[in-house]
Amino acid sequence: MSSPVLFAEGLRKRFGGYYALDGFDLSVPAGTVCGLLGPNGAGKTTVLRILSTLMRPDGGRATVAGYDVTRQAAEVRNNIGMIGQQSTVDDILTGRENLALWGRLYHLSAANAKRRADELLEQFGLNAAASKQVKYYSGGMRRRLDLASSFITAPRVMFLDEPTAGLDPRNRIEMWSAVRALAQAGTTVLLTTQLLDEADQLADQIVLMDGGREIASGTPDELKARTGGDWIDVTVRNIAQLPAAAGVMARAAGGKLQTAAGEHRISAAVADRAHALTDVTRALHDAGIDAEDVTLRRATLDEVFLLLTGKDAEEVEAV
């Protein structure tokens, strides 16, 4: 079995009396998109900074592409690319000029920098806009140019910090396609995101962090199954009955509750899929609650977060 491209064991990082990382482990195989998710302060960005050699750990060890992040930092940097939340391209230059400039900064000859720029414009679907100034690019085109600029040297590993922050849904989907294409070509991607639908759609592997440690990991489907996998939604006609419906569901379903008052809806995790729908429907009827709809469904990543961390998805950040 081949060694993981990204590996961490027992990573610790302390800031004063606070441990941002407290024994964090990670193993990511080649060609995988791995998402780091967790509540605010979970330690996600600290992991990125250590793996990209921007910060030294206080304990534990980590390797990137087989190189130790502390003892072989230069070799690690030669094998990685990184995109933060802020764009690094020049608005005044064209797409082609930006990429050629990055090529020169990486010590390519002028001819090789131009050739590499043309290759990347093709790879990232920017040929039609190659001669336009970047200030005329859409948000999605700009982010793809950012991604292209980090691939001047074809790194084995790409670190992405909220890669679609600020993009509209169409541009977000375009960026997802670009990231998937990189993984299919063999690049290993580690990303942070505060968009749970992004993690669900994009990540092959998700590592859920809290308190500086991994508390769960697996594919999106595996994580959903780990929390029971099923939820029941009840929509009431009269919002005044929502608190009573919550009490009924807490007793009948037995799982953790989520309320969406604006939608007259309450949701509960269920342990017994076979009987949940019948039990809840009967209990609501016996309590005199007028339910407009009762639906059984699979869990979402939002609900995985709620069950495993005790915090709502809105509290999840990638910083």
PDB file of C-alpha atoms in Angstrom:
ATOM      1  CA  MET A   1       0.000   0.000   0.000  1.00  0.00           C
ATOM      2  CA  SER A   2       1.445   3.397  -0.983  1.00  0.00           C
ATOM      3  CA  SER A   3       2.266   5.991   1.663  1.00  0.00           C
ATOM      4  CA  PRO A   4      -0.178   8.880   2.163  1.00  0.00           C
ATOM      5  CA  VAL A   5       0.747  12.136   0.431  1.00  0.00           C
ATOM      6  CA  LEU A   6      -0.377  14.104   3.496  1.00  0.00           C
ATOM      7  CA  PHE A   7       0.356  12.649   6.910  1.00  0.00           C
ATOM      8  CA  ALA A   8       0.182  14.010  10.441  1.00  0.00           C
ATOM      9  CA  GLU A   9       0.505  12.250  13.763  1.00  0.00           C
ATOM     10  CA  GLY A  10      -0.026  13.798  17.179  1.00  0.00           C
ATOM     11  CA  LEU A  11       0.311  17.387  15.976  1.00  0.00           C
ATOM     12  CA  ARG A  12       0.263  19.959  18.757  1.00  0.00           C
ATOM     13  CA  LYS A  13       0.332  23.738  18.602  1.00  0.00           C
ATOM     14  CA  ARG A  14       0.003  25.989  21.611  1.00  0.00           C
ATOM     15  CA  PHE A  15      -0.736  29.706  21.738  1.00  0.00           C
ATOM     16  CA  GLY A  16      -0.207  30.832  25.314  1.00  0.00           C
ATOM     17  CA  GLY A  17      -2.376  28.594  27.445  1.00  0.00           C
ATOM     18  CA  TYR A  18      -4.547  27.517  24.520  1.00  0.00           C
ATOM     19  CA  TYR A  19      -3.950  24.429  22.374  1.00  0.00           C
ATOM     20  CA  ALA A  20      -5.042  25.113  18.791  1.00  0.00           C
ATOM     21  CA  LEU A  21      -4.014  21.527  17.992  1.00  0.00           C
ATOM     22  CA  ASP A  22      -4.013  18.847  20.647  1.00  0.00           C
ATOM     23  CA  GLY A  23      -2.901  15.562  19.113  1.00  0.00           C
ATOM     24  CA  PHE A  24      -4.233  15.907  15.571  1.00  0.00           C
ATOM     25  CA  ASP A  25      -3.845  13.010  13.109  1.00  0.00           C
ATOM     26  CA  LEU A  26      -4.328  13.027   9.329  1.00  0.00           C
ATOM     27  CA  SER A  27      -3.771  10.626   6.437  1.00  0.00           C
ATOM     28  CA  VAL A  28      -4.684  11.598   2.871  1.00  0.00           C
ATOM     29  CA  PRO A  29      -3.882   9.392  -0.157  1.00  0.00           C
ATOM     30  CA  ALA A  30      -2.820  10.707  -3.559  1.00  0.00           C
ATOM     31  CA  GLY A  31      -5.453  12.195  -5.822  1.00  0.00           C
ATOM     32  CA  THR A  32      -7.903  12.780  -2.976  1.00  0.00           C
ATOM     33  CA  VAL A  33      -9.888  15.918  -2.174  1.00  0.00           C
ATOM     34  CA  CYS A  34      -9.931  16.148   1.623  1.00  0.00           C
ATOM     35  CA  GLY A  35     -12.055  18.730   3.418  1.00  0.00           C
ATOM     36  CA  LEU A  36     -11.190  20.051   6.873  1.00  0.00           C
ATOM     37  CA  LEU A  37     -14.388  21.083   8.638  1.00  0.00           C
ATOM     38  CA  GLY A  38     -15.255  22.076  12.163  1.00  0.00           C
ATOM     39  CA  PRO A  39     -16.554  24.814  14.442  1.00  0.00           C
ATOM     40  CA  ASN A  40     -14.779  28.128  14.874  1.00  0.00           C
ATOM     41  CA  GLY A  41     -11.472  27.566  16.665  1.00  0.00           C
ATOM     42  CA  ALA A  42     -11.306  23.860  15.810  1.00  0.00           C
ATOM     43  CA  GLY A  43      -7.758  24.202  14.436  1.00  0.00           C
ATOM     44  CA  LYS A  44      -8.315  23.853  10.697  1.00  0.00           C
ATOM     45  CA  THR A  45      -6.225  26.804   9.556  1.00  0.00           C
ATOM     46  CA  THR A  46      -3.471  25.861  11.999  1.00  0.00           C
ATOM     47  CA  VAL A  47      -3.251  22.488  10.234  1.00  0.00           C
ATOM     48  CA  LEU A  48      -2.917  24.215   6.845  1.00  0.00           C
ATOM     49  CA  ARG A  49      -0.220  26.550   8.145  1.00  0.00           C
ATOM     50  CA  ILE A  50       1.820  23.708   9.602  1.00  0.00           C
ATOM     51  CA  LEU A  51       1.537  21.487   6.522  1.00  0.00           C
ATOM     52  CA  SER A  52       2.488  24.388   4.232  1.00  0.00           C
ATOM     53  CA  THR A  53       5.530  25.169   6.468  1.00  0.00           C
ATOM     54  CA  LEU A  54       4.200  28.607   7.444  1.00  0.00           C
ATOM     55  CA  MET A  55       4.157  27.535  11.099  1.00  0.00           C
ATOM     56  CA  ARG A  56       6.164  25.037  13.133  1.00  0.00           C
ATOM     57  CA  PRO A  57       4.342  22.515  15.323  1.00  0.00           C
ATOM     58  CA  ASP A  58       5.141  22.279  19.024  1.00  0.00           C
ATOM     59  CA  GLY A  59       4.790  18.515  18.974  1.00  0.00           C
ATOM     60  CA  GLY A  60       4.044  15.550  16.754  1.00  0.00           C
ATOM     61  CA  ARG A  61       5.181  15.120  13.189  1.00  0.00           C
ATOM     62  CA  ALA A  62       3.873  15.721   9.681  1.00  0.00           C
ATOM     63  CA  THR A  63       4.981  14.961   6.139  1.00  0.00           C
ATOM     64  CA  VAL A  64       3.923  16.299   2.753  1.00  0.00           C
ATOM     65  CA  ALA A  65       4.822  14.265  -0.340  1.00  0.00           C
ATOM     66  CA  GLY A  66       7.150  12.257   1.896  1.00  0.00           C
ATOM     67  CA  TYR A  67       9.049  15.289   3.247  1.00  0.00           C
ATOM     68  CA  ASP A  68       9.084  16.319   6.891  1.00  0.00           C
ATOM     69  CA  VAL A  69       7.500  19.760   7.315  1.00  0.00           C
ATOM     70  CA  THR A  70      10.038  20.793   9.952  1.00  0.00           C
ATOM     71  CA  ARG A  71      13.319  19.270   8.774  1.00  0.00           C
ATOM     72  CA  GLN A  72      12.681  19.432   5.005  1.00  0.00           C
ATOM     73  CA  ALA A  73      10.641  22.610   4.629  1.00  0.00           C
ATOM     74  CA  ALA A  74      12.258  23.627   1.325  1.00  0.00           C
ATOM     75  CA  GLU A  75      11.405  20.281  -0.264  1.00  0.00           C
ATOM     76  CA  VAL A  76       7.828  20.552   1.007  1.00  0.00           C
ATOM     77  CA  ARG A  77       7.461  24.005  -0.570  1.00  0.00           C
ATOM     78  CA  ASN A  78       8.695  22.654  -3.890  1.00  0.00           C
ATOM     79  CA  ASN A  79       5.790  20.196  -3.922  1.00  0.00           C
ATOM     80  CA  ILE A  80       2.870  22.393  -2.871  1.00  0.00           C
ATOM     81  CA  GLY A  81       0.643  25.171  -4.130  1.00  0.00           C
ATOM     82  CA  MET A  82      -1.611  27.300  -1.965  1.00  0.00           C
ATOM     83  CA  ILE A  83      -4.570  29.601  -2.536  1.00  0.00           C
ATOM     84  CA  GLY A  84      -5.852  31.817   0.250  1.00  0.00           C
ATOM     85  CA  GLN A  85      -9.079  33.760   0.424  1.00  0.00           C
ATOM     86  CA  GLN A  86      -7.591  36.823  -1.274  1.00  0.00           C
ATOM     87  CA  SER A  87      -6.757  36.913  -4.974  1.00  0.00           C
ATOM     88  CA  THR A  88      -3.062  37.160  -5.850  1.00  0.00           C
ATOM     89  CA  VAL A  89      -3.381  38.110  -9.533  1.00  0.00           C
ATOM     90  CA  ASP A  90      -2.849  41.618 -10.945  1.00  0.00           C
ATOM     91  CA  ASP A  91      -5.991  43.351 -12.230  1.00  0.00           C
ATOM     92  CA  ILE A  92      -4.077  45.461 -14.743  1.00  0.00           C
ATOM     93  CA  LEU A  93      -2.353  42.548 -16.466  1.00  0.00           C
ATOM     94  CA  THR A  94      -4.068  40.091 -18.794  1.00  0.00           C
ATOM     95  CA  GLY A  95      -4.575  36.477 -17.799  1.00  0.00           C
ATOM     96  CA  ARG A  96      -1.679  35.400 -20.002  1.00  0.00           C
ATOM     97  CA  GLU A  97       0.606  38.146 -18.638  1.00  0.00           C
ATOM     98  CA  ASN A  98      -0.203  37.166 -15.056  1.00  0.00           C
ATOM     99  CA  LEU A  99       0.720  33.539 -15.634  1.00  0.00           C
ATOM    100  CA  ALA A 100       3.873  34.414 -17.557  1.00  0.00           C
ATOM    101  CA  LEU A 101       4.904  36.708 -14.687  1.00  0.00           C
ATOM    102  CA  TRP A 102       4.426  33.896 -12.188  1.00  0.00           C
ATOM    103  CA  GLY A 103       6.512  31.668 -14.425  1.00  0.00           C
ATOM    104  CA  ARG A 104       9.360  34.162 -14.359  1.00  0.00           C
ATOM    105  CA  LEU A 105       9.065  34.411 -10.557  1.00  0.00           C
ATOM    106  CA  TYR A 106       9.557  30.641 -10.491  1.00  0.00           C
ATOM    107  CA  HIS A 107      12.761  31.124 -12.532  1.00  0.00           C
ATOM    108  CA  LEU A 108      11.421  29.846 -15.848  1.00  0.00           C
ATOM    109  CA  SER A 109      12.934  31.355 -18.985  1.00  0.00           C
ATOM    110  CA  ALA A 110      10.751  33.857 -20.847  1.00  0.00           C
ATOM    111  CA  ALA A 111       9.960  31.271 -23.529  1.00  0.00           C
ATOM    112  CA  ASN A 112       9.144  28.538 -21.015  1.00  0.00           C
ATOM    113  CA  ALA A 113       7.048  30.920 -18.922  1.00  0.00           C
ATOM    114  CA  LYS A 114       4.970  31.832 -21.983  1.00  0.00           C
ATOM    115  CA  ARG A 115       4.595  28.173 -22.957  1.00  0.00           C
ATOM    116  CA  ARG A 116       3.519  27.218 -19.439  1.00  0.00           C
ATOM    117  CA  ALA A 117       1.053  30.120 -19.351  1.00  0.00           C
ATOM    118  CA  ASP A 118      -0.582  28.893 -22.554  1.00  0.00           C
ATOM    119  CA  GLU A 119      -0.808  25.338 -21.171  1.00  0.00           C
ATOM    120  CA  LEU A 120      -2.504  26.549 -18.001  1.00  0.00           C
ATOM    121  CA  LEU A 121      -4.925  28.831 -19.829  1.00  0.00           C
ATOM    122  CA  GLU A 122      -6.045  25.778 -21.789  1.00  0.00           C
ATOM    123  CA  GLN A 123      -6.165  23.524 -18.720  1.00  0.00           C
ATOM    124  CA  PHE A 124      -8.308  25.922 -16.703  1.00  0.00           C
ATOM    125  CA  GLY A 125     -10.645  26.976 -19.505  1.00  0.00           C
ATOM    126  CA  LEU A 126      -9.388  30.558 -19.798  1.00  0.00           C
ATOM    127  CA  ASN A 127      -8.198  30.640 -23.413  1.00  0.00           C
ATOM    128  CA  ALA A 128     -11.007  32.910 -24.570  1.00  0.00           C
ATOM    129  CA  ALA A 129     -10.120  35.493 -21.916  1.00  0.00           C
ATOM    130  CA  ALA A 130      -6.332  35.127 -22.130  1.00  0.00           C
ATOM    131  CA  SER A 131      -5.807  38.603 -23.620  1.00  0.00           C
ATOM    132  CA  LYS A 132      -8.300  40.419 -21.381  1.00  0.00           C
ATOM    133  CA  GLN A 133      -7.238  42.428 -18.358  1.00  0.00           C
ATOM    134  CA  VAL A 134      -8.118  40.553 -15.187  1.00  0.00           C
ATOM    135  CA  LYS A 135     -10.240  43.466 -13.949  1.00  0.00           C
ATOM    136  CA  TYR A 136     -12.814  42.382 -16.547  1.00  0.00           C
ATOM    137  CA  TYR A 137     -12.894  38.762 -15.322  1.00  0.00           C
ATOM    138  CA  SER A 138     -15.855  37.321 -13.430  1.00  0.00           C
ATOM    139  CA  GLY A 139     -15.280  36.107  -9.876  1.00  0.00           C
ATOM    140  CA  GLY A 140     -15.128  32.514 -11.056  1.00  0.00           C
ATOM    141  CA  MET A 141     -12.632  33.295 -13.818  1.00  0.00           C
ATOM    142  CA  ARG A 142     -10.427  35.169 -11.352  1.00  0.00           C
ATOM    143  CA  ARG A 143     -10.403  32.240  -8.928  1.00  0.00           C
ATOM    144  CA  ARG A 144      -9.542  29.824 -11.747  1.00  0.00           C
ATOM    145  CA  LEU A 145      -6.677  32.126 -12.713  1.00  0.00           C
ATOM    146  CA  ASP A 146      -5.531  32.051  -9.080  1.00  0.00           C
ATOM    147  CA  LEU A 147      -5.611  28.266  -9.234  1.00  0.00           C
ATOM    148  CA  ALA A 148      -3.722  28.253 -12.526  1.00  0.00           C
ATOM    149  CA  SER A 149      -1.025  30.554 -11.129  1.00  0.00           C
ATOM    150  CA  SER A 150      -0.369  28.122  -8.297  1.00  0.00           C
ATOM    151  CA  PHE A 151       0.188  25.352 -10.860  1.00  0.00           C
ATOM    152  CA  ILE A 152       3.139  26.908 -12.654  1.00  0.00           C
ATOM    153  CA  THR A 153       5.345  24.168 -11.216  1.00  0.00           C
ATOM    154  CA  ALA A 154       2.650  21.425 -11.244  1.00  0.00           C
ATOM    155  CA  PRO A 155       2.644  20.776  -7.457  1.00  0.00           C
ATOM    156  CA  ARG A 156       1.690  17.377  -6.100  1.00  0.00           C
ATOM    157  CA  VAL A 157      -0.360  18.940  -3.305  1.00  0.00           C
ATOM    158  CA  MET A 158      -2.737  21.910  -3.340  1.00  0.00           C
ATOM    159  CA  PHE A 159      -3.936  23.716  -0.211  1.00  0.00           C
ATOM    160  CA  LEU A 160      -7.163  25.696  -0.674  1.00  0.00           C
ATOM    161  CA  ASP A 161      -8.516  28.044   1.984  1.00  0.00           C
ATOM    162  CA  GLU A 162     -12.199  28.687   1.216  1.00  0.00           C
ATOM    163  CA  PRO A 163     -11.642  28.477  -2.558  1.00  0.00           C
ATOM    164  CA  THR A 164     -15.160  29.603  -3.512  1.00  0.00           C
ATOM    165  CA  ALA A 165     -15.677  32.329  -0.906  1.00  0.00           C
ATOM    166  CA  GLY A 166     -17.700  35.173  -2.396  1.00  0.00           C
ATOM    167  CA  LEU A 167     -18.587  33.357  -5.619  1.00  0.00           C
ATOM    168  CA  ASP A 168     -22.120  33.036  -6.948  1.00  0.00           C
ATOM    169  CA  PRO A 169     -23.540  29.500  -7.413  1.00  0.00           C
ATOM    170  CA  ARG A 170     -22.604  29.288 -11.110  1.00  0.00           C
ATOM    171  CA  ASN A 171     -18.984  30.338 -10.536  1.00  0.00           C
ATOM    172  CA  ARG A 172     -18.788  28.069  -7.501  1.00  0.00           C
ATOM    173  CA  ILE A 173     -19.746  25.070  -9.632  1.00  0.00           C
ATOM    174  CA  GLU A 174     -17.109  26.044 -12.224  1.00  0.00           C
ATOM    175  CA  MET A 175     -14.486  26.161  -9.481  1.00  0.00           C
ATOM    176  CA  TRP A 176     -15.600  22.768  -8.178  1.00  0.00           C
ATOM    177  CA  SER A 177     -15.109  21.332 -11.656  1.00  0.00           C
ATOM    178  CA  ALA A 178     -11.581  22.737 -11.801  1.00  0.00           C
ATOM    179  CA  VAL A 179     -10.694  21.247  -8.411  1.00  0.00           C
ATOM    180  CA  ARG A 180     -12.147  17.855  -9.366  1.00  0.00           C
ATOM    181  CA  ALA A 181     -10.114  17.872 -12.572  1.00  0.00           C
ATOM    182  CA  LEU A 182      -6.938  18.453 -10.550  1.00  0.00           C
ATOM    183  CA  ALA A 183      -7.705  15.498  -8.294  1.00  0.00           C
ATOM    184  CA  GLN A 184      -8.485  13.278 -11.274  1.00  0.00           C
ATOM    185  CA  ALA A 185      -5.078  14.198 -12.698  1.00  0.00           C
ATOM    186  CA  GLY A 186      -3.427  13.013  -9.469  1.00  0.00           C
ATOM    187  CA  THR A 187      -3.135  16.201  -7.412  1.00  0.00           C
ATOM    188  CA  THR A 188      -3.923  15.822  -3.727  1.00  0.00           C
ATOM    189  CA  VAL A 189      -6.150  18.644  -2.454  1.00  0.00           C
ATOM    190  CA  LEU A 190      -6.654  19.746   1.142  1.00  0.00           C
ATOM    191  CA  LEU A 191      -9.305  22.427   1.545  1.00  0.00           C
ATOM    192  CA  THR A 192     -11.113  24.325   4.231  1.00  0.00           C
ATOM    193  CA  THR A 193     -14.627  25.527   3.588  1.00  0.00           C
ATOM    194  CA  GLN A 194     -17.535  26.970   5.509  1.00  0.00           C
ATOM    195  CA  LEU A 195     -19.965  25.749   2.837  1.00  0.00           C
ATOM    196  CA  LEU A 196     -21.226  22.352   3.866  1.00  0.00           C
ATOM    197  CA  ASP A 197     -22.798  21.688   0.485  1.00  0.00           C
ATOM    198  CA  GLU A 198     -19.363  22.298  -1.016  1.00  0.00           C
ATOM    199  CA  ALA A 199     -17.799  19.658   1.216  1.00  0.00           C
ATOM    200  CA  ASP A 200     -20.628  17.265   0.412  1.00  0.00           C
ATOM    201  CA  GLN A 201     -20.222  17.744  -3.336  1.00  0.00           C
ATOM    202  CA  LEU A 202     -16.444  18.094  -3.592  1.00  0.00           C
ATOM    203  CA  ALA A 203     -14.655  16.139  -0.864  1.00  0.00           C
ATOM    204  CA  ASP A 204     -13.776  12.455  -1.184  1.00  0.00           C
ATOM    205  CA  GLN A 205     -12.804  12.499   2.481  1.00  0.00           C
ATOM    206  CA  ILE A 206     -13.933  14.797   5.298  1.00  0.00           C
ATOM    207  CA  VAL A 207     -12.113  15.325   8.577  1.00  0.00           C
ATOM    208  CA  LEU A 208     -14.326  16.863  11.236  1.00  0.00           C
ATOM    209  CA  MET A 209     -12.339  18.753  13.860  1.00  0.00           C
ATOM    210  CA  ASP A 210     -13.199  20.120  17.272  1.00  0.00           C
ATOM    211  CA  GLY A 211     -10.926  21.254  20.072  1.00  0.00           C
ATOM    212  CA  GLY A 212      -7.800  20.752  17.984  1.00  0.00           C
ATOM    213  CA  ARG A 213      -8.486  17.078  17.320  1.00  0.00           C
ATOM    214  CA  GLU A 214     -10.169  14.884  14.747  1.00  0.00           C
ATOM    215  CA  ILE A 215     -13.520  13.743  16.097  1.00  0.00           C
ATOM    216  CA  ALA A 216     -14.713  11.957  12.959  1.00  0.00           C
ATOM    217  CA  SER A 217     -13.550  11.242   9.428  1.00  0.00           C
ATOM    218  CA  GLY A 218     -14.784   9.458   6.342  1.00  0.00           C
ATOM    219  CA  THR A 219     -16.678  10.065   3.139  1.00  0.00           C
ATOM    220  CA  PRO A 220     -19.743  12.329   3.367  1.00  0.00           C
ATOM    221  CA  ASP A 221     -22.000   9.256   3.215  1.00  0.00           C
ATOM    222  CA  GLU A 222     -20.019   7.467   5.927  1.00  0.00           C
ATOM    223  CA  LEU A 223     -20.318  10.449   8.261  1.00  0.00           C
ATOM    224  CA  LYS A 224     -24.052  10.681   7.663  1.00  0.00           C
ATOM    225  CA  ALA A 225     -24.445   6.975   8.406  1.00  0.00           C
ATOM    226  CA  ARG A 226     -22.369   7.344  11.572  1.00  0.00           C
ATOM    227  CA  THR A 227     -24.932   9.748  13.035  1.00  0.00           C
ATOM    228  CA  GLY A 228     -27.790   7.370  12.399  1.00  0.00           C
ATOM    229  CA  GLY A 229     -28.272   8.506   8.851  1.00  0.00           C
ATOM    230  CA  ASP A 230     -31.970   9.401   9.045  1.00  0.00           C
ATOM    231  CA  TRP A 231     -33.968  12.465  10.051  1.00  0.00           C
ATOM    232  CA  ILE A 232     -37.663  13.190  10.109  1.00  0.00           C
ATOM    233  CA  ASP A 233     -39.068  16.594   9.114  1.00  0.00           C
ATOM    234  CA  VAL A 234     -42.429  17.858  10.346  1.00  0.00           C
ATOM    235  CA  THR A 235     -44.028  20.993   8.916  1.00  0.00           C
ATOM    236  CA  VAL A 236     -46.938  22.422  10.921  1.00  0.00           C
ATOM    237  CA  ARG A 237     -49.680  24.610   9.490  1.00  0.00           C
ATOM    238  CA  ASN A 238     -49.837  26.849  12.563  1.00  0.00           C
ATOM    239  CA  ILE A 239     -46.476  28.143  13.813  1.00  0.00           C
ATOM    240  CA  ALA A 240     -47.949  28.464  17.303  1.00  0.00           C
ATOM    241  CA  GLN A 241     -47.951  24.653  17.432  1.00  0.00           C
ATOM    242  CA  LEU A 242     -44.208  24.398  16.722  1.00  0.00           C
ATOM    243  CA  PRO A 243     -43.143  24.185  20.420  1.00  0.00           C
ATOM    244  CA  ALA A 244     -45.730  21.477  21.078  1.00  0.00           C
ATOM    245  CA  ALA A 245     -44.595  19.599  17.971  1.00  0.00           C
ATOM    246  CA  ALA A 246     -41.016  19.793  19.247  1.00  0.00           C
ATOM    247  CA  GLY A 247     -42.036  18.168  22.508  1.00  0.00           C
ATOM    248  CA  VAL A 248     -43.907  15.411  20.714  1.00  0.00           C
ATOM    249  CA  MET A 249     -40.970  14.705  18.385  1.00  0.00           C
ATOM    250  CA  ALA A 250     -38.476  14.668  21.240  1.00  0.00           C
ATOM    251  CA  ARG A 251     -40.489  11.891  22.861  1.00  0.00           C
ATOM    252  CA  ALA A 252     -41.474   9.981  19.725  1.00  0.00           C
ATOM    253  CA  ALA A 253     -38.250  10.235  17.696  1.00  0.00           C
ATOM    254  CA  GLY A 254     -35.803  10.369  20.585  1.00  0.00           C
ATOM    255  CA  GLY A 255     -33.104  12.267  18.683  1.00  0.00           C
ATOM    256  CA  LYS A 256     -31.636  15.752  18.677  1.00  0.00           C
ATOM    257  CA  LEU A 257     -33.925  18.487  17.337  1.00  0.00           C
ATOM    258  CA  GLN A 258     -33.478  21.347  14.889  1.00  0.00           C
ATOM    259  CA  THR A 259     -36.102  24.062  14.416  1.00  0.00           C
ATOM    260  CA  ALA A 260     -36.661  26.249  11.356  1.00  0.00           C
ATOM    261  CA  ALA A 261     -39.357  28.585  12.679  1.00  0.00           C
ATOM    262  CA  GLY A 262     -39.488  30.645   9.503  1.00  0.00           C
ATOM    263  CA  GLU A 263     -40.474  27.530   7.586  1.00  0.00           C
ATOM    264  CA  HIS A 264     -42.838  26.146  10.277  1.00  0.00           C
ATOM    265  CA  ARG A 265     -40.572  23.076  10.359  1.00  0.00           C
ATOM    266  CA  ILE A 266     -38.878  20.980  12.998  1.00  0.00           C
ATOM    267  CA  SER A 267     -36.462  18.111  12.351  1.00  0.00           C
ATOM    268  CA  ALA A 268     -35.281  15.257  14.545  1.00  0.00           C
ATOM    269  CA  ALA A 269     -32.692  12.509  14.217  1.00  0.00           C
ATOM    270  CA  VAL A 270     -34.280   9.070  14.387  1.00  0.00           C
ATOM    271  CA  ALA A 271     -32.768   5.850  15.659  1.00  0.00           C
ATOM    272  CA  ASP A 272     -35.408   3.480  14.288  1.00  0.00           C
ATOM    273  CA  ARG A 273     -36.114   4.183  10.621  1.00  0.00           C
ATOM    274  CA  ALA A 274     -38.645   1.365  10.327  1.00  0.00           C
ATOM    275  CA  HIS A 275     -41.048   2.826  12.896  1.00  0.00           C
ATOM    276  CA  ALA A 276     -40.155   6.542  12.997  1.00  0.00           C
ATOM    277  CA  LEU A 277     -42.643   7.788  10.429  1.00  0.00           C
ATOM    278  CA  THR A 278     -45.577   5.880  11.930  1.00  0.00           C
ATOM    279  CA  ASP A 279     -44.673   6.718  15.544  1.00  0.00           C
ATOM    280  CA  VAL A 280     -44.251  10.448  14.927  1.00  0.00           C
ATOM    281  CA  THR A 281     -47.360  10.765  12.759  1.00  0.00           C
ATOM    282  CA  ARG A 282     -49.492   8.985  15.371  1.00  0.00           C
ATOM    283  CA  ALA A 283     -48.037  11.045  18.230  1.00  0.00           C
ATOM    284  CA  LEU A 284     -48.707  14.330  16.411  1.00  0.00           C
ATOM    285  CA  HIS A 285     -52.300  13.272  15.720  1.00  0.00           C
ATOM    286  CA  ASP A 286     -52.877  12.229  19.341  1.00  0.00           C
ATOM    287  CA  ALA A 287     -51.549  15.619  20.508  1.00  0.00           C
ATOM    288  CA  GLY A 288     -53.927  17.489  18.199  1.00  0.00           C
ATOM    289  CA  ILE A 289     -51.135  18.996  16.114  1.00  0.00           C
ATOM    290  CA  ASP A 290     -52.052  19.805  12.519  1.00  0.00           C
ATOM    291  CA  ALA A 291     -49.059  18.611  10.476  1.00  0.00           C
ATOM    292  CA  GLU A 292     -48.943  19.742   6.869  1.00  0.00           C
ATOM    293  CA  ASP A 293     -46.133  17.334   5.977  1.00  0.00           C
ATOM    294  CA  VAL A 294     -44.111  14.558   7.631  1.00  0.00           C
ATOM    295  CA  THR A 295     -41.045  13.340   5.733  1.00  0.00           C
ATOM    296  CA  LEU A 296     -38.293  10.804   6.432  1.00  0.00           C
ATOM    297  CA  ARG A 297     -34.934  11.500   4.758  1.00  0.00           C
ATOM    298  CA  ARG A 298     -31.171  10.990   4.923  1.00  0.00           C
ATOM    299  CA  ALA A 299     -29.082  13.280   7.111  1.00  0.00           C
ATOM    300  CA  THR A 300     -27.262  16.315   5.735  1.00  0.00           C
ATOM    301  CA  LEU A 301     -23.747  17.396   6.704  1.00  0.00           C
ATOM    302  CA  ASP A 302     -25.313  20.261   8.677  1.00  0.00           C
ATOM    303  CA  GLU A 303     -26.957  17.679  10.906  1.00  0.00           C
ATOM    304  CA  VAL A 304     -23.765  15.643  11.171  1.00  0.00           C
ATOM    305  CA  PHE A 305     -22.116  18.771  12.573  1.00  0.00           C
ATOM    306  CA  LEU A 306     -24.944  19.365  15.012  1.00  0.00           C
ATOM    307  CA  LEU A 307     -24.852  15.819  16.358  1.00  0.00           C
ATOM    308  CA  LEU A 308     -21.067  15.438  16.581  1.00  0.00           C
ATOM    309  CA  THR A 309     -20.111  18.922  17.809  1.00  0.00           C
ATOM    310  CA  GLY A 310     -23.311  20.179  19.416  1.00  0.00           C
ATOM    311  CA  LYS A 311     -23.039  23.333  17.296  1.00  0.00           C
ATOM    312  CA  ASP A 312     -25.110  24.585  14.395  1.00  0.00           C
ATOM    313  CA  ALA A 313     -23.674  24.698  10.883  1.00  0.00           C
ATOM    314  CA  GLU A 314     -23.791  28.506  10.985  1.00  0.00           C
ATOM    315  CA  GLU A 315     -21.020  28.384  13.583  1.00  0.00           C
ATOM    316  CA  VAL A 316     -18.707  26.488  11.225  1.00  0.00           C
ATOM    317  CA  GLU A 317     -15.901  28.575   9.782  1.00  0.00           C
ATOM    318  CA  ALA A 318     -12.713  27.788   7.940  1.00  0.00           C
ATOM    319  CA  VAL A 319     -10.501  30.186   9.866  1.00  0.00           C
TER     320      VAL A 319
END
